[in-house]
């Protein structure tokens, strides 16, 4: 059964060098936990963003927490490119493992199923194959001259995400965000922050059970109200466009980014 503890306690599972998987911007990004990780001074993360990222990856990279990034895109969307990600890639300060959305899902599904690799066809003749020595193209054993790409399983040490609620049994309601289930199934351990605790058993509720991740997949839970801010939590609150615009402006230079960290991460300013 998952332990329900404080934010700092749950993040003790994420140390230097952790292979950490996190979700896309609209699937419950644990931004309160992300700021806490930066305050803890974690380093050399292998960050897998399933399948894309925005503020979270940019913030972790700019704070010096990431050694390797595996994703299909990092962008601030309507607020422009991700400045600290761009600077790190062009400056060679992180290792970038280019991927595609289907490739990342397939590699995590391989770990979920307990198999060493997953085949995927859509990568054939794409440029991304040139930059992934760990992806192999073979002839299908079931056809002649039928190439297929084999993707090694991604087995994260920890999956980390934010969800609307959990119960005292450790069950977590994720609603429609089914990729969170894949992350939890694939990872050795899963850490979740939630908006609130549910009074009852989520799996016993005929309405909520179908959108619930069972507690035996979850290691630790912490309450973090508005824990996705300034990003959205689907069906609960929208993104803070004013703050994201401010971040895009301040992250453009190392000096202003350092000021952003001082004001909004280390000072723990309330959302």
PDB file of C-alpha atoms in Angstrom:
ATOM      1  CA  UNK A   1       0.000   0.000   0.000  1.00  0.00           C
ATOM      2  CA  UNK A   2       1.250   3.478  -0.863  1.00  0.00           C
ATOM      3  CA  UNK A   3       2.513   5.657   1.955  1.00  0.00           C
ATOM      4  CA  UNK A   4       0.889   9.084   2.299  1.00  0.00           C
ATOM      5  CA  UNK A   5       3.622  11.442   3.435  1.00  0.00           C
ATOM      6  CA  UNK A   6       5.030  14.930   2.897  1.00  0.00           C
ATOM      7  CA  UNK A   7       6.319  16.227  -0.422  1.00  0.00           C
ATOM      8  CA  UNK A   8       9.941  16.228   0.733  1.00  0.00           C
ATOM      9  CA  UNK A   9       9.635  12.654   1.975  1.00  0.00           C
ATOM     10  CA  UNK A  10       8.179  11.264  -1.247  1.00  0.00           C
ATOM     11  CA  UNK A  11      10.923  12.903  -3.306  1.00  0.00           C
ATOM     12  CA  UNK A  12      13.621  11.107  -1.326  1.00  0.00           C
ATOM     13  CA  UNK A  13      13.182   8.270  -3.844  1.00  0.00           C
ATOM     14  CA  UNK A  14      14.513  10.520  -6.607  1.00  0.00           C
ATOM     15  CA  UNK A  15      18.253  10.884  -6.172  1.00  0.00           C
ATOM     16  CA  UNK A  16      21.184  11.737  -8.396  1.00  0.00           C
ATOM     17  CA  UNK A  17      21.230   9.714 -11.600  1.00  0.00           C
ATOM     18  CA  UNK A  18      17.591   8.581 -11.398  1.00  0.00           C
ATOM     19  CA  UNK A  19      15.879   7.554 -14.635  1.00  0.00           C
ATOM     20  CA  UNK A  20      12.726   9.601 -14.180  1.00  0.00           C
ATOM     21  CA  UNK A  21       9.620   9.557 -16.390  1.00  0.00           C
ATOM     22  CA  UNK A  22       7.151  12.461 -16.348  1.00  0.00           C
ATOM     23  CA  UNK A  23       4.011  13.209 -18.380  1.00  0.00           C
ATOM     24  CA  UNK A  24       3.140  15.774 -21.034  1.00  0.00           C
ATOM     25  CA  UNK A  25       1.865  19.246 -20.184  1.00  0.00           C
ATOM     26  CA  UNK A  26      -1.842  18.379 -20.211  1.00  0.00           C
ATOM     27  CA  UNK A  27      -1.663  15.085 -18.314  1.00  0.00           C
ATOM     28  CA  UNK A  28      -0.839  16.216 -14.779  1.00  0.00           C
ATOM     29  CA  UNK A  29       2.684  17.649 -14.535  1.00  0.00           C
ATOM     30  CA  UNK A  30       3.993  17.659 -10.938  1.00  0.00           C
ATOM     31  CA  UNK A  31       5.298  21.222 -10.840  1.00  0.00           C
ATOM     32  CA  UNK A  32       5.282  21.562  -7.039  1.00  0.00           C
ATOM     33  CA  UNK A  33       7.386  18.389  -6.915  1.00  0.00           C
ATOM     34  CA  UNK A  34       9.626  19.729  -9.686  1.00  0.00           C
ATOM     35  CA  UNK A  35      10.396  22.878  -7.707  1.00  0.00           C
ATOM     36  CA  UNK A  36      11.048  20.741  -4.627  1.00  0.00           C
ATOM     37  CA  UNK A  37      13.481  18.550  -6.595  1.00  0.00           C
ATOM     38  CA  UNK A  38      15.408  21.650  -7.622  1.00  0.00           C
ATOM     39  CA  UNK A  39      15.555  22.798  -4.003  1.00  0.00           C
ATOM     40  CA  UNK A  40      16.880  19.357  -3.047  1.00  0.00           C
ATOM     41  CA  UNK A  41      19.736  19.840  -5.532  1.00  0.00           C
ATOM     42  CA  UNK A  42      19.168  16.609  -7.475  1.00  0.00           C
ATOM     43  CA  UNK A  43      21.646  16.097 -10.331  1.00  0.00           C
ATOM     44  CA  UNK A  44      22.334  13.896 -13.370  1.00  0.00           C
ATOM     45  CA  UNK A  45      18.729  12.919 -14.006  1.00  0.00           C
ATOM     46  CA  UNK A  46      17.921  10.861 -17.086  1.00  0.00           C
ATOM     47  CA  UNK A  47      14.607  12.570 -17.795  1.00  0.00           C
ATOM     48  CA  UNK A  48      12.062  10.861 -20.036  1.00  0.00           C
ATOM     49  CA  UNK A  49       9.162  13.158 -20.972  1.00  0.00           C
ATOM     50  CA  UNK A  50       6.227  11.141 -22.291  1.00  0.00           C
ATOM     51  CA  UNK A  51       6.068  12.156 -25.032  1.00  0.00           C
ATOM     52  CA  UNK A  52       6.771  15.908 -24.816  1.00  0.00           C
ATOM     53  CA  UNK A  53       7.491  18.550 -22.186  1.00  0.00           C
ATOM     54  CA  UNK A  54       7.380  22.283 -21.670  1.00  0.00           C
ATOM     55  CA  UNK A  55       8.066  24.294 -18.516  1.00  0.00           C
ATOM     56  CA  UNK A  56       9.004  21.269 -16.404  1.00  0.00           C
ATOM     57  CA  UNK A  57      11.896  20.060 -18.559  1.00  0.00           C
ATOM     58  CA  UNK A  58      13.085  23.605 -19.242  1.00  0.00           C
ATOM     59  CA  UNK A  59      13.137  24.428 -15.539  1.00  0.00           C
ATOM     60  CA  UNK A  60      14.958  21.227 -14.541  1.00  0.00           C
ATOM     61  CA  UNK A  61      17.532  21.666 -17.311  1.00  0.00           C
ATOM     62  CA  UNK A  62      18.149  25.305 -16.467  1.00  0.00           C
ATOM     63  CA  UNK A  63      18.625  24.419 -12.794  1.00  0.00           C
ATOM     64  CA  UNK A  64      21.322  21.872 -13.689  1.00  0.00           C
ATOM     65  CA  UNK A  65      19.316  18.788 -12.695  1.00  0.00           C
ATOM     66  CA  UNK A  66      19.357  16.941 -16.033  1.00  0.00           C
ATOM     67  CA  UNK A  67      22.206  15.041 -17.702  1.00  0.00           C
ATOM     68  CA  UNK A  68      20.162  13.209 -20.356  1.00  0.00           C
ATOM     69  CA  UNK A  69      16.816  14.110 -21.886  1.00  0.00           C
ATOM     70  CA  UNK A  70      14.732  11.643 -23.891  1.00  0.00           C
ATOM     71  CA  UNK A  71      11.635  13.118 -25.508  1.00  0.00           C
ATOM     72  CA  UNK A  72      10.092  14.093 -28.830  1.00  0.00           C
ATOM     73  CA  UNK A  73       9.811  17.843 -28.145  1.00  0.00           C
ATOM     74  CA  UNK A  74      10.293  20.594 -25.576  1.00  0.00           C
ATOM     75  CA  UNK A  75       8.512  23.876 -26.193  1.00  0.00           C
ATOM     76  CA  UNK A  76       6.672  26.616 -24.336  1.00  0.00           C
ATOM     77  CA  UNK A  77       3.980  26.495 -27.025  1.00  0.00           C
ATOM     78  CA  UNK A  78       2.383  29.864 -27.674  1.00  0.00           C
ATOM     79  CA  UNK A  79       5.052  31.470 -25.462  1.00  0.00           C
ATOM     80  CA  UNK A  80       7.860  30.398 -27.790  1.00  0.00           C
ATOM     81  CA  UNK A  81      10.852  28.059 -27.642  1.00  0.00           C
ATOM     82  CA  UNK A  82      12.042  26.601 -24.341  1.00  0.00           C
ATOM     83  CA  UNK A  83      15.080  28.843 -23.640  1.00  0.00           C
ATOM     84  CA  UNK A  84      17.081  26.748 -21.177  1.00  0.00           C
ATOM     85  CA  UNK A  85      16.497  23.561 -23.188  1.00  0.00           C
ATOM     86  CA  UNK A  86      17.641  25.321 -26.368  1.00  0.00           C
ATOM     87  CA  UNK A  87      20.754  26.696 -24.668  1.00  0.00           C
ATOM     88  CA  UNK A  88      21.643  23.282 -23.226  1.00  0.00           C
ATOM     89  CA  UNK A  89      21.285  21.460 -26.542  1.00  0.00           C
ATOM     90  CA  UNK A  90      23.194  24.035 -28.570  1.00  0.00           C
ATOM     91  CA  UNK A  91      25.831  24.298 -25.842  1.00  0.00           C
ATOM     92  CA  UNK A  92      26.200  20.539 -25.494  1.00  0.00           C
ATOM     93  CA  UNK A  93      25.622  20.547 -21.735  1.00  0.00           C
ATOM     94  CA  UNK A  94      23.042  17.740 -21.849  1.00  0.00           C
ATOM     95  CA  UNK A  95      22.772  14.527 -23.841  1.00  0.00           C
ATOM     96  CA  UNK A  96      19.725  14.677 -26.102  1.00  0.00           C
ATOM     97  CA  UNK A  97      18.096  11.381 -27.121  1.00  0.00           C
ATOM     98  CA  UNK A  98      15.704  12.320 -29.906  1.00  0.00           C
ATOM     99  CA  UNK A  99      12.560  10.240 -30.092  1.00  0.00           C
ATOM    100  CA  UNK A 100       9.041  10.283 -31.461  1.00  0.00           C
ATOM    101  CA  UNK A 101       5.771  10.125 -29.546  1.00  0.00           C
ATOM    102  CA  UNK A 102       4.916   6.562 -30.677  1.00  0.00           C
ATOM    103  CA  UNK A 103       8.480   5.402 -29.994  1.00  0.00           C
ATOM    104  CA  UNK A 104       8.419   6.572 -26.391  1.00  0.00           C
ATOM    105  CA  UNK A 105       5.026   5.021 -25.756  1.00  0.00           C
ATOM    106  CA  UNK A 106       6.179   1.747 -27.333  1.00  0.00           C
ATOM    107  CA  UNK A 107       9.420   1.612 -25.313  1.00  0.00           C
ATOM    108  CA  UNK A 108       7.528   2.143 -22.058  1.00  0.00           C
ATOM    109  CA  UNK A 109       4.917  -0.415 -23.089  1.00  0.00           C
ATOM    110  CA  UNK A 110       7.743  -2.920 -23.521  1.00  0.00           C
ATOM    111  CA  UNK A 111       8.746  -2.381 -19.877  1.00  0.00           C
ATOM    112  CA  UNK A 112       5.084  -2.518 -18.876  1.00  0.00           C
ATOM    113  CA  UNK A 113       4.774  -5.945 -20.522  1.00  0.00           C
ATOM    114  CA  UNK A 114       8.108  -7.200 -19.172  1.00  0.00           C
ATOM    115  CA  UNK A 115       9.688  -7.715 -22.611  1.00  0.00           C
ATOM    116  CA  UNK A 116      13.133  -6.412 -23.668  1.00  0.00           C
ATOM    117  CA  UNK A 117      11.996  -4.489 -26.741  1.00  0.00           C
ATOM    118  CA  UNK A 118       9.005  -3.391 -28.794  1.00  0.00           C
ATOM    119  CA  UNK A 119       8.757  -3.345 -32.615  1.00  0.00           C
ATOM    120  CA  UNK A 120       7.599  -0.180 -34.371  1.00  0.00           C
ATOM    121  CA  UNK A 121       7.233   0.432 -38.089  1.00  0.00           C
ATOM    122  CA  UNK A 122       6.644   4.181 -38.449  1.00  0.00           C
ATOM    123  CA  UNK A 123      10.310   5.115 -37.919  1.00  0.00           C
ATOM    124  CA  UNK A 124      11.498   3.505 -41.164  1.00  0.00           C
ATOM    125  CA  UNK A 125      13.250   6.043 -43.464  1.00  0.00           C
ATOM    126  CA  UNK A 126      13.103   8.813 -40.846  1.00  0.00           C
ATOM    127  CA  UNK A 127      16.143  10.909 -39.952  1.00  0.00           C
ATOM    128  CA  UNK A 128      15.734  10.182 -36.251  1.00  0.00           C
ATOM    129  CA  UNK A 129      17.142   6.673 -36.805  1.00  0.00           C
ATOM    130  CA  UNK A 130      20.517   8.224 -37.657  1.00  0.00           C
ATOM    131  CA  UNK A 131      20.866   9.512 -34.107  1.00  0.00           C
ATOM    132  CA  UNK A 132      19.713   6.483 -32.127  1.00  0.00           C
ATOM    133  CA  UNK A 133      22.348   3.760 -32.096  1.00  0.00           C
ATOM    134  CA  UNK A 134      20.274   1.876 -29.535  1.00  0.00           C
ATOM    135  CA  UNK A 135      17.411   1.423 -32.016  1.00  0.00           C
ATOM    136  CA  UNK A 136      17.905  -1.483 -34.405  1.00  0.00           C
ATOM    137  CA  UNK A 137      16.360  -2.154 -37.805  1.00  0.00           C
ATOM    138  CA  UNK A 138      15.909  -5.835 -38.649  1.00  0.00           C
ATOM    139  CA  UNK A 139      14.047  -7.853 -41.249  1.00  0.00           C
ATOM    140  CA  UNK A 140      10.774  -9.097 -39.863  1.00  0.00           C
ATOM    141  CA  UNK A 141      10.960 -12.833 -39.106  1.00  0.00           C
ATOM    142  CA  UNK A 142       7.450 -13.118 -40.538  1.00  0.00           C
ATOM    143  CA  UNK A 143       8.075 -11.642 -43.987  1.00  0.00           C
ATOM    144  CA  UNK A 144      10.719 -11.093 -46.674  1.00  0.00           C
ATOM    145  CA  UNK A 145      12.192  -7.617 -47.187  1.00  0.00           C
ATOM    146  CA  UNK A 146       9.967  -6.271 -44.439  1.00  0.00           C
ATOM    147  CA  UNK A 147      12.094  -4.051 -42.149  1.00  0.00           C
ATOM    148  CA  UNK A 148      10.987  -3.251 -38.613  1.00  0.00           C
ATOM    149  CA  UNK A 149      12.553  -1.115 -35.860  1.00  0.00           C
ATOM    150  CA  UNK A 150      13.236  -2.644 -32.453  1.00  0.00           C
ATOM    151  CA  UNK A 151      13.115  -0.231 -29.521  1.00  0.00           C
ATOM    152  CA  UNK A 152      14.728  -1.271 -26.220  1.00  0.00           C
ATOM    153  CA  UNK A 153      12.396  -1.107 -23.248  1.00  0.00           C
ATOM    154  CA  UNK A 154      12.547   2.036 -21.116  1.00  0.00           C
ATOM    155  CA  UNK A 155      12.378   0.912 -17.489  1.00  0.00           C
ATOM    156  CA  UNK A 156      12.242   4.048 -15.327  1.00  0.00           C
ATOM    157  CA  UNK A 157      13.455   4.031 -11.750  1.00  0.00           C
ATOM    158  CA  UNK A 158      10.615   6.384 -10.829  1.00  0.00           C
ATOM    159  CA  UNK A 159       7.432   7.672 -12.457  1.00  0.00           C
ATOM    160  CA  UNK A 160       6.330  11.066 -11.142  1.00  0.00           C
ATOM    161  CA  UNK A 161       3.035  12.819 -11.859  1.00  0.00           C
ATOM    162  CA  UNK A 162       0.253  14.952 -10.359  1.00  0.00           C
ATOM    163  CA  UNK A 163      -3.362  13.786 -10.103  1.00  0.00           C
ATOM    164  CA  UNK A 164      -6.660  15.144  -8.798  1.00  0.00           C
ATOM    165  CA  UNK A 165      -7.059  12.800  -5.828  1.00  0.00           C
ATOM    166  CA  UNK A 166      -6.101   9.621  -4.010  1.00  0.00           C
ATOM    167  CA  UNK A 167      -7.638   7.588  -1.202  1.00  0.00           C
ATOM    168  CA  UNK A 168      -6.238   6.204   2.060  1.00  0.00           C
ATOM    169  CA  UNK A 169      -5.631   2.843   0.359  1.00  0.00           C
ATOM    170  CA  UNK A 170      -3.145   4.433  -2.052  1.00  0.00           C
ATOM    171  CA  UNK A 171      -5.410   4.305  -5.095  1.00  0.00           C
ATOM    172  CA  UNK A 172      -5.005   7.337  -7.367  1.00  0.00           C
ATOM    173  CA  UNK A 173      -7.692   8.755  -9.633  1.00  0.00           C
ATOM    174  CA  UNK A 174      -6.146   9.705 -12.999  1.00  0.00           C
ATOM    175  CA  UNK A 175      -9.342  10.008 -15.036  1.00  0.00           C
ATOM    176  CA  UNK A 176      -8.775   9.989 -18.784  1.00  0.00           C
ATOM    177  CA  UNK A 177      -4.974  10.299 -18.625  1.00  0.00           C
ATOM    178  CA  UNK A 178      -4.242   6.680 -19.510  1.00  0.00           C
ATOM    179  CA  UNK A 179      -0.550   7.244 -20.268  1.00  0.00           C
ATOM    180  CA  UNK A 180      -0.089   7.689 -16.520  1.00  0.00           C
ATOM    181  CA  UNK A 181      -1.039   4.038 -16.146  1.00  0.00           C
ATOM    182  CA  UNK A 182       1.651   3.049 -18.662  1.00  0.00           C
ATOM    183  CA  UNK A 183       4.215   5.091 -16.731  1.00  0.00           C
ATOM    184  CA  UNK A 184       3.282   3.479 -13.421  1.00  0.00           C
ATOM    185  CA  UNK A 185       3.275  -0.027 -14.889  1.00  0.00           C
ATOM    186  CA  UNK A 186       6.692   0.484 -16.496  1.00  0.00           C
ATOM    187  CA  UNK A 187       8.476   2.115 -13.550  1.00  0.00           C
ATOM    188  CA  UNK A 188      10.081   0.412 -10.581  1.00  0.00           C
ATOM    189  CA  UNK A 189       8.377   2.922  -8.279  1.00  0.00           C
ATOM    190  CA  UNK A 190       5.690   5.565  -8.709  1.00  0.00           C
ATOM    191  CA  UNK A 191       5.432   8.818  -6.769  1.00  0.00           C
ATOM    192  CA  UNK A 192       2.280  10.915  -7.031  1.00  0.00           C
ATOM    193  CA  UNK A 193       1.215  14.321  -5.776  1.00  0.00           C
ATOM    194  CA  UNK A 194      -2.523  14.985  -5.533  1.00  0.00           C
ATOM    195  CA  UNK A 195      -4.844  17.903  -4.978  1.00  0.00           C
ATOM    196  CA  UNK A 196      -6.756  16.188  -2.193  1.00  0.00           C
ATOM    197  CA  UNK A 197      -7.594  12.936  -0.449  1.00  0.00           C
ATOM    198  CA  UNK A 198     -10.833  11.157  -1.315  1.00  0.00           C
ATOM    199  CA  UNK A 199     -13.028   9.998   1.544  1.00  0.00           C
ATOM    200  CA  UNK A 200     -13.701   6.418   0.544  1.00  0.00           C
ATOM    201  CA  UNK A 201     -12.355   3.660  -1.699  1.00  0.00           C
ATOM    202  CA  UNK A 202     -11.921   4.849  -5.286  1.00  0.00           C
ATOM    203  CA  UNK A 203     -11.906   1.296  -6.626  1.00  0.00           C
ATOM    204  CA  UNK A 204     -15.213   0.564  -4.897  1.00  0.00           C
ATOM    205  CA  UNK A 205     -16.922   3.515  -6.586  1.00  0.00           C
ATOM    206  CA  UNK A 206     -18.611   2.395  -9.846  1.00  0.00           C
ATOM    207  CA  UNK A 207     -18.188   5.860 -11.347  1.00  0.00           C
ATOM    208  CA  UNK A 208     -14.557   6.456 -10.375  1.00  0.00           C
ATOM    209  CA  UNK A 209     -13.074   2.954 -10.520  1.00  0.00           C
ATOM    210  CA  UNK A 210     -12.440   2.912 -14.288  1.00  0.00           C
ATOM    211  CA  UNK A 211     -10.217   6.004 -14.001  1.00  0.00           C
ATOM    212  CA  UNK A 212      -8.304   4.799 -10.954  1.00  0.00           C
ATOM    213  CA  UNK A 213      -4.720   3.556 -10.758  1.00  0.00           C
ATOM    214  CA  UNK A 214      -4.624   0.804  -8.099  1.00  0.00           C
ATOM    215  CA  UNK A 215      -2.511   1.505  -5.053  1.00  0.00           C
ATOM    216  CA  UNK A 216      -0.203  -1.473  -5.520  1.00  0.00           C
ATOM    217  CA  UNK A 217       1.411   0.444  -8.393  1.00  0.00           C
ATOM    218  CA  UNK A 218       2.063   3.498  -6.199  1.00  0.00           C
ATOM    219  CA  UNK A 219       4.935   3.871  -3.730  1.00  0.00           C
ATOM    220  CA  UNK A 220       4.291   7.296  -2.180  1.00  0.00           C
ATOM    221  CA  UNK A 221       1.602   9.985  -2.271  1.00  0.00           C
ATOM    222  CA  UNK A 222       1.812  13.591  -1.093  1.00  0.00           C
ATOM    223  CA  UNK A 223      -0.827  16.296  -1.043  1.00  0.00           C
ATOM    224  CA  UNK A 224       0.138  19.363  -3.083  1.00  0.00           C
ATOM    225  CA  UNK A 225      -2.772  21.727  -3.686  1.00  0.00           C
ATOM    226  CA  UNK A 226      -2.545  23.338  -7.132  1.00  0.00           C
ATOM    227  CA  UNK A 227       0.464  21.086  -7.570  1.00  0.00           C
ATOM    228  CA  UNK A 228       0.545  21.468 -11.361  1.00  0.00           C
ATOM    229  CA  UNK A 229       0.683  25.299 -11.278  1.00  0.00           C
ATOM    230  CA  UNK A 230       1.438  27.209 -13.436  1.00  0.00           C
ATOM    231  CA  UNK A 231       0.564  24.375 -15.836  1.00  0.00           C
ATOM    232  CA  UNK A 232      -2.991  23.050 -16.057  1.00  0.00           C
ATOM    233  CA  UNK A 233      -4.603  20.099 -14.358  1.00  0.00           C
ATOM    234  CA  UNK A 234      -7.109  18.711 -16.880  1.00  0.00           C
ATOM    235  CA  UNK A 235     -10.758  19.273 -15.953  1.00  0.00           C
ATOM    236  CA  UNK A 236      -9.732  21.099 -12.765  1.00  0.00           C
ATOM    237  CA  UNK A 237      -7.853  24.302 -13.568  1.00  0.00           C
ATOM    238  CA  UNK A 238      -6.261  26.023 -16.529  1.00  0.00           C
ATOM    239  CA  UNK A 239      -2.695  27.129 -17.041  1.00  0.00           C
ATOM    240  CA  UNK A 240      -1.542  30.493 -15.694  1.00  0.00           C
ATOM    241  CA  UNK A 241      -0.812  32.263 -18.972  1.00  0.00           C
ATOM    242  CA  UNK A 242       0.492  35.396 -17.269  1.00  0.00           C
ATOM    243  CA  UNK A 243       3.062  33.435 -15.285  1.00  0.00           C
ATOM    244  CA  UNK A 244       4.130  31.328 -18.275  1.00  0.00           C
ATOM    245  CA  UNK A 245       4.713  34.512 -20.277  1.00  0.00           C
ATOM    246  CA  UNK A 246       6.810  35.854 -17.399  1.00  0.00           C
ATOM    247  CA  UNK A 247       8.831  32.623 -17.305  1.00  0.00           C
ATOM    248  CA  UNK A 248       9.478  32.743 -21.058  1.00  0.00           C
ATOM    249  CA  UNK A 249      10.810  36.271 -20.675  1.00  0.00           C
ATOM    250  CA  UNK A 250      12.969  35.602 -17.608  1.00  0.00           C
ATOM    251  CA  UNK A 251      14.358  32.267 -18.868  1.00  0.00           C
ATOM    252  CA  UNK A 252      15.763  33.939 -21.978  1.00  0.00           C
ATOM    253  CA  UNK A 253      19.040  34.795 -20.217  1.00  0.00           C
ATOM    254  CA  UNK A 254      21.021  32.932 -17.527  1.00  0.00           C
ATOM    255  CA  UNK A 255      20.937  35.958 -15.256  1.00  0.00           C
ATOM    256  CA  UNK A 256      17.182  36.441 -15.394  1.00  0.00           C
ATOM    257  CA  UNK A 257      16.615  32.703 -15.112  1.00  0.00           C
ATOM    258  CA  UNK A 258      18.642  32.690 -11.893  1.00  0.00           C
ATOM    259  CA  UNK A 259      16.411  35.486 -10.613  1.00  0.00           C
ATOM    260  CA  UNK A 260      13.343  33.419 -11.545  1.00  0.00           C
ATOM    261  CA  UNK A 261      14.672  30.507  -9.480  1.00  0.00           C
ATOM    262  CA  UNK A 262      15.275  32.796  -6.529  1.00  0.00           C
ATOM    263  CA  UNK A 263      11.780  34.280  -6.700  1.00  0.00           C
ATOM    264  CA  UNK A 264       9.617  31.306  -7.608  1.00  0.00           C
ATOM    265  CA  UNK A 265      11.538  28.161  -6.630  1.00  0.00           C
ATOM    266  CA  UNK A 266      13.830  28.804  -3.687  1.00  0.00           C
ATOM    267  CA  UNK A 267      11.532  31.364  -2.081  1.00  0.00           C
ATOM    268  CA  UNK A 268       8.608  28.907  -2.400  1.00  0.00           C
ATOM    269  CA  UNK A 269       6.314  31.731  -3.407  1.00  0.00           C
ATOM    270  CA  UNK A 270       2.675  30.644  -3.230  1.00  0.00           C
ATOM    271  CA  UNK A 271       0.899  29.991  -6.517  1.00  0.00           C
TER     272      UNK A 271
END
